[in-house]
Short mmCIF file of C-alpha atoms in Angstrom, two decimals:
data_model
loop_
_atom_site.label_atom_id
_atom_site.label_comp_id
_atom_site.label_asym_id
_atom_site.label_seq_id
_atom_site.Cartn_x
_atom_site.Cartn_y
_atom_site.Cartn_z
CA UNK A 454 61.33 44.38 281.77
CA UNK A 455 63.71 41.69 280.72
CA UNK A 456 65.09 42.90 277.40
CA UNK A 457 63.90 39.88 275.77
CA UNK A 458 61.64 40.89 273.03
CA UNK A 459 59.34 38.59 271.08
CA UNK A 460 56.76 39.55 267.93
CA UNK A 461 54.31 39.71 267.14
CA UNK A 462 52.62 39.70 270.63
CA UNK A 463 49.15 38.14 268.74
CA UNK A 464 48.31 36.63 265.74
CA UNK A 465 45.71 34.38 264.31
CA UNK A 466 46.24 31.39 261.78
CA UNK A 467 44.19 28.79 260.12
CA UNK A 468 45.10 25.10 260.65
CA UNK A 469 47.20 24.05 258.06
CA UNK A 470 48.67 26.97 258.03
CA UNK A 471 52.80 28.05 258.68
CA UNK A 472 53.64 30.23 261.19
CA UNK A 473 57.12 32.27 262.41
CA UNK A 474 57.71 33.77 265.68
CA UNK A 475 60.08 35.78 266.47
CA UNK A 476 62.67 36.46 269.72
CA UNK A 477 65.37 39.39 270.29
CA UNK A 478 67.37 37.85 272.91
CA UNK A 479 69.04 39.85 276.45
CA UNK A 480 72.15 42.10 275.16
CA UNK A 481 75.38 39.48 276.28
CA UNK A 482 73.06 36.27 275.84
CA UNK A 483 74.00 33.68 273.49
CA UNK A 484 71.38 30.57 274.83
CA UNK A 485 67.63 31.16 273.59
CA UNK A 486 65.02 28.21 274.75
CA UNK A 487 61.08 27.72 273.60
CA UNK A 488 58.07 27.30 275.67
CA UNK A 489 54.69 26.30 274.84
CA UNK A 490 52.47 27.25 277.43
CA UNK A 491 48.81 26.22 276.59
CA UNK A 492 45.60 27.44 278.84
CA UNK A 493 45.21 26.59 282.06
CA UNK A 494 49.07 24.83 282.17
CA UNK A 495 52.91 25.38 282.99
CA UNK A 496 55.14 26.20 280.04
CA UNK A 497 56.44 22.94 278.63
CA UNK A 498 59.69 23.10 276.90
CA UNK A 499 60.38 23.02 273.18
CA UNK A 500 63.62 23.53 272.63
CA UNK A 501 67.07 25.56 272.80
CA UNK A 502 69.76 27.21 270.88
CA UNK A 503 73.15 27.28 271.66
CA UNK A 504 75.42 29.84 269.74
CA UNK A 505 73.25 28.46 266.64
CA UNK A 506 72.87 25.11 266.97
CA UNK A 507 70.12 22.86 268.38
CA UNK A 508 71.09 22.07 272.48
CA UNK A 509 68.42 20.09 273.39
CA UNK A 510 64.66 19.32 272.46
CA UNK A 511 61.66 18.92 274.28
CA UNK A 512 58.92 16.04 273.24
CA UNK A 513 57.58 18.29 270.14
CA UNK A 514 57.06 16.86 266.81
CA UNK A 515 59.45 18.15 263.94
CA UNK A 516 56.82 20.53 262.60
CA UNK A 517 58.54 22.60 265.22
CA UNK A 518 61.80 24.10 264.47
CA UNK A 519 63.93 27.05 264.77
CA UNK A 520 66.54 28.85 264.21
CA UNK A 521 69.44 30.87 266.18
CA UNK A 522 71.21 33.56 264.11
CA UNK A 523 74.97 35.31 264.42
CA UNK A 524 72.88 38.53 266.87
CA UNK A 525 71.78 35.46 268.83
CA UNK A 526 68.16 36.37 267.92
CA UNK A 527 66.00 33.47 266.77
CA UNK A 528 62.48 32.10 265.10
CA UNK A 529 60.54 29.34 266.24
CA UNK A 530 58.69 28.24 262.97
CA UNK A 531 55.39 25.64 263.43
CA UNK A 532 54.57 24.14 259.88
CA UNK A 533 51.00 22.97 259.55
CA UNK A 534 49.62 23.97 262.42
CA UNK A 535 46.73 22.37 264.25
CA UNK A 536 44.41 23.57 266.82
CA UNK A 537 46.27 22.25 269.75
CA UNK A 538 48.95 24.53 269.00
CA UNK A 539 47.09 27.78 270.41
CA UNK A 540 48.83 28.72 273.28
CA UNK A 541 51.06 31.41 274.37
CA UNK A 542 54.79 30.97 273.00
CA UNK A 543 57.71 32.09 275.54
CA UNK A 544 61.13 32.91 274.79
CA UNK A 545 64.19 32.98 277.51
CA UNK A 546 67.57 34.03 277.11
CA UNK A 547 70.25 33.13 279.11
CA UNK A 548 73.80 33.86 279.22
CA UNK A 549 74.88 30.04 279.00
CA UNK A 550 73.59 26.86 279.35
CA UNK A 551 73.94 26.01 282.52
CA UNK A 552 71.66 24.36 284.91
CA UNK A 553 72.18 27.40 287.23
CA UNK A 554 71.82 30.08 284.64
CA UNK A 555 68.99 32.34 285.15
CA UNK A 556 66.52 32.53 282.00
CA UNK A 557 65.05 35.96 281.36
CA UNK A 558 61.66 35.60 279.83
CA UNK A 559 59.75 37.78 277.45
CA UNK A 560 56.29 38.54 277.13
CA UNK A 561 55.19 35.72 274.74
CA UNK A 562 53.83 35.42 271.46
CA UNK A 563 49.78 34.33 271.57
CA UNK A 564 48.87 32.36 268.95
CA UNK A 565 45.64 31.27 267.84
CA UNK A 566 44.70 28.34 265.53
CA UNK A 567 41.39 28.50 264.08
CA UNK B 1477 60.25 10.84 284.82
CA UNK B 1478 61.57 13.90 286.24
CA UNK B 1479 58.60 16.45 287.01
CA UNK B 1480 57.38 19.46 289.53
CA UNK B 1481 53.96 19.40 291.14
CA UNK B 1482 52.25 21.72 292.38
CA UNK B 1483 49.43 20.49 294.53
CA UNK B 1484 47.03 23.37 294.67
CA UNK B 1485 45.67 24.47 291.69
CA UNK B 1486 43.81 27.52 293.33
CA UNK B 1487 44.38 29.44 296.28
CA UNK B 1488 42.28 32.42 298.17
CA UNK B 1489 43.73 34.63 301.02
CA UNK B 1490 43.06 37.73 302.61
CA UNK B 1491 44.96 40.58 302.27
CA UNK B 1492 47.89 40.86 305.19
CA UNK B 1493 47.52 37.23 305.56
CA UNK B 1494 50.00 35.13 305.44
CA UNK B 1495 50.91 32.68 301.91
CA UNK B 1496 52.19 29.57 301.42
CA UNK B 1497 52.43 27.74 298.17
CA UNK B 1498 53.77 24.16 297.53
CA UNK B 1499 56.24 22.87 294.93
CA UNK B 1500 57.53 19.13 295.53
CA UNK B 1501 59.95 17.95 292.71
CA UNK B 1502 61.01 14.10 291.74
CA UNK B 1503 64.36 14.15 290.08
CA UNK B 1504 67.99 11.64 290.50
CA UNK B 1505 69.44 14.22 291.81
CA UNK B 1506 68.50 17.87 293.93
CA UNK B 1507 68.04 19.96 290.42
CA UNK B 1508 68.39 24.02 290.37
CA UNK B 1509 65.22 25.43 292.11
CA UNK B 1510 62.83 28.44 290.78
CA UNK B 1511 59.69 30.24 291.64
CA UNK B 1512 58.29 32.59 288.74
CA UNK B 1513 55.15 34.80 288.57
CA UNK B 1514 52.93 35.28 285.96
CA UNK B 1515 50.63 37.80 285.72
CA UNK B 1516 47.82 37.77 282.86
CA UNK B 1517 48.94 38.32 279.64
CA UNK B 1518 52.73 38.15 280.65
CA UNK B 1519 55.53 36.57 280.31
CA UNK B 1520 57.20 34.82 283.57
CA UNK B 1521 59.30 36.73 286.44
CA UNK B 1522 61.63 35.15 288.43
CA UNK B 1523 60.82 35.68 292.16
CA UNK B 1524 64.05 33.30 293.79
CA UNK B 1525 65.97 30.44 292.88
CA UNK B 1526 67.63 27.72 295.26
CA UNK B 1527 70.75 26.24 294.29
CA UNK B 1528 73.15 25.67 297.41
CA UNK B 1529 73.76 26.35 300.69
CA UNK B 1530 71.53 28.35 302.70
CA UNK B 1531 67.62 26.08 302.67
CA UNK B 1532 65.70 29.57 302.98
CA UNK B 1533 66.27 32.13 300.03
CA UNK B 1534 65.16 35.22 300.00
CA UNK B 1535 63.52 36.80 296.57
CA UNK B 1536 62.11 39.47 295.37
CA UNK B 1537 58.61 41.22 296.23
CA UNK B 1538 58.85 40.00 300.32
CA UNK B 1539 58.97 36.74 299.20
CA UNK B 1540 60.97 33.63 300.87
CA UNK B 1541 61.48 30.24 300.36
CA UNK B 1542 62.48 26.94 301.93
CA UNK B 1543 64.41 23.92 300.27
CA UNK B 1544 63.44 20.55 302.03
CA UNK B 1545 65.64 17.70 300.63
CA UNK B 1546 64.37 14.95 303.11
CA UNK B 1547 60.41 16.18 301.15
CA UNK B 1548 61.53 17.29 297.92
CA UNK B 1549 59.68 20.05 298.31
CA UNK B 1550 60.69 24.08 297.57
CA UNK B 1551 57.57 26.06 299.23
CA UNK B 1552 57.44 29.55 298.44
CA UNK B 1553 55.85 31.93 301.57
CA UNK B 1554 55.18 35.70 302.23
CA UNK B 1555 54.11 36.79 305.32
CA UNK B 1556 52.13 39.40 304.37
CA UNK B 1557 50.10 39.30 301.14
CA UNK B 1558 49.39 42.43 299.16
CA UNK B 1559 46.11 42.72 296.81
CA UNK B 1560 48.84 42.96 293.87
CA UNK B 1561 50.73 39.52 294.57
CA UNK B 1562 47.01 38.40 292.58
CA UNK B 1563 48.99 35.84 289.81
CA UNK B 1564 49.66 32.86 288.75
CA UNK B 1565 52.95 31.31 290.19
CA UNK B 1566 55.26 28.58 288.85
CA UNK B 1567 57.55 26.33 290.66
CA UNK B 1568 60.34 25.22 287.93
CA UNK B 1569 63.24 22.92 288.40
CA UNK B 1570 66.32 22.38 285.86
CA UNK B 1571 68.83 19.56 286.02
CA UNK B 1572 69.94 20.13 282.53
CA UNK B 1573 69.32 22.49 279.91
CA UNK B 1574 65.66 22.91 280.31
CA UNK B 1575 63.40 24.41 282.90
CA UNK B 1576 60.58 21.82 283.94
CA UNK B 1577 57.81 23.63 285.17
CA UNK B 1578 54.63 22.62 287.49
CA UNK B 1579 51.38 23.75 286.81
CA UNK B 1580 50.88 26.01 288.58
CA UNK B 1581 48.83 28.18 291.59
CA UNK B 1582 46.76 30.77 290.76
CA UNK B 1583 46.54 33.29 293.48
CA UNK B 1584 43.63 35.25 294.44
CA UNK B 1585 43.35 37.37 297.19
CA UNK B 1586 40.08 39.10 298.93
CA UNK B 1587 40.20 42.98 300.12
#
């Protein structure tokens, strides 16, 4: 295991609906990114937080946004959601930013739009 | 555009068999190199990463892999394949803050 926790590990929403997803990042990690990883397909980056602020975004409309708190935990939020947005969600942690920092990955977040 | 392909989508070997899986990349620059395993329902592992000196790194799990510069390619290998190494794999490359990932090889592999 990586330490990196996310919750819940399933849910189901209707489209329209709002939905929050949570990460606990590494112990000593201050850098939490966002994947999307539909069916079938390689993650695909969302976006990161760097000691709470935004470092960088993926091509993701701004329904999706998030948040990075003091703990360096953090919530990807998805405001009316459609059903292209069922897919697995990943979290990584990292200890920095850089290009040759290792990201530690948790289990995901599965989320179904109906 | 910067991206990672992954050429085959499936691949079937036998167990104690030998494994090769490709990665090519197309960035500017030689990017930070990574191989990851999934298996169902889970989040990624990393396996190796490549990001100087020696062209063949050694992971985790009996698994190797080569940097080609002159192909862009990263190839992951094992020379022996167990029946757990069944997974899906991901090459990933990172030249900034962001992992780009391919799409991945699903790996079966026959008693």
């Amino acid at each position: 295991e990586t330490g990196v926790t996310q919750s819940p590990t399933h849910l189901i929403k209707t489209r329209g609906q709002q939905v929050t997803l949570r990460c606990s990042s590494q112990s000593g990690h201050n850098t939490v990114s966002w994947y999307q990883q539909a069916l079938g397909q390689g993650p695909q980056f969302i976006f990161q937080y760097y000691r709470e602020e935004e470092n960088g975004r993926g091509n993701f409309p701004p329904r999706f946004s998030g948040l990075q708190f003091p703990n360096y935990s953090s919530e990807l939020n998805v405001n009316a959601l459609e059903l292209d947005d069922s897919a697995l969600y990943l979290c990584a942690s990292s200890y920095s930013t850089g290009v040759n920092t290792e990201a530690f990955f948790g289990q995901g977040t599965r989320l179904t739009v109906v | 555009a910067q991206s990672v392909t992954q050429p085959d989508i499936h691949i079937t070997v036998s167990e104690g068999a030998s494994l090769e899986l490709r990665c090519n990349y197309s960035y500017g620059a030689t990017p930070y190199l990574f191989w990851y395993v999934q298996s169902p329902g889970q989040g990624l592992q990393l396996l190796l990463k490549y990001f100087s000196g020696d062209t063949l790194v050694q992971g985790i799990k009996g698994f190797e892999a080569e940097f080609k510069r002159s192909q862009s390619s990263f190839n992951l290998r094992k020379p022996s394949v167990h029946w757990s190494d069944a997974a899906e794999y991901f090459c990933a490359a990172n030249a900034g803050n962001m992992l780009t990932f391919g799409g991945g090889t699903r790996l079966m592999v026959k008693p």
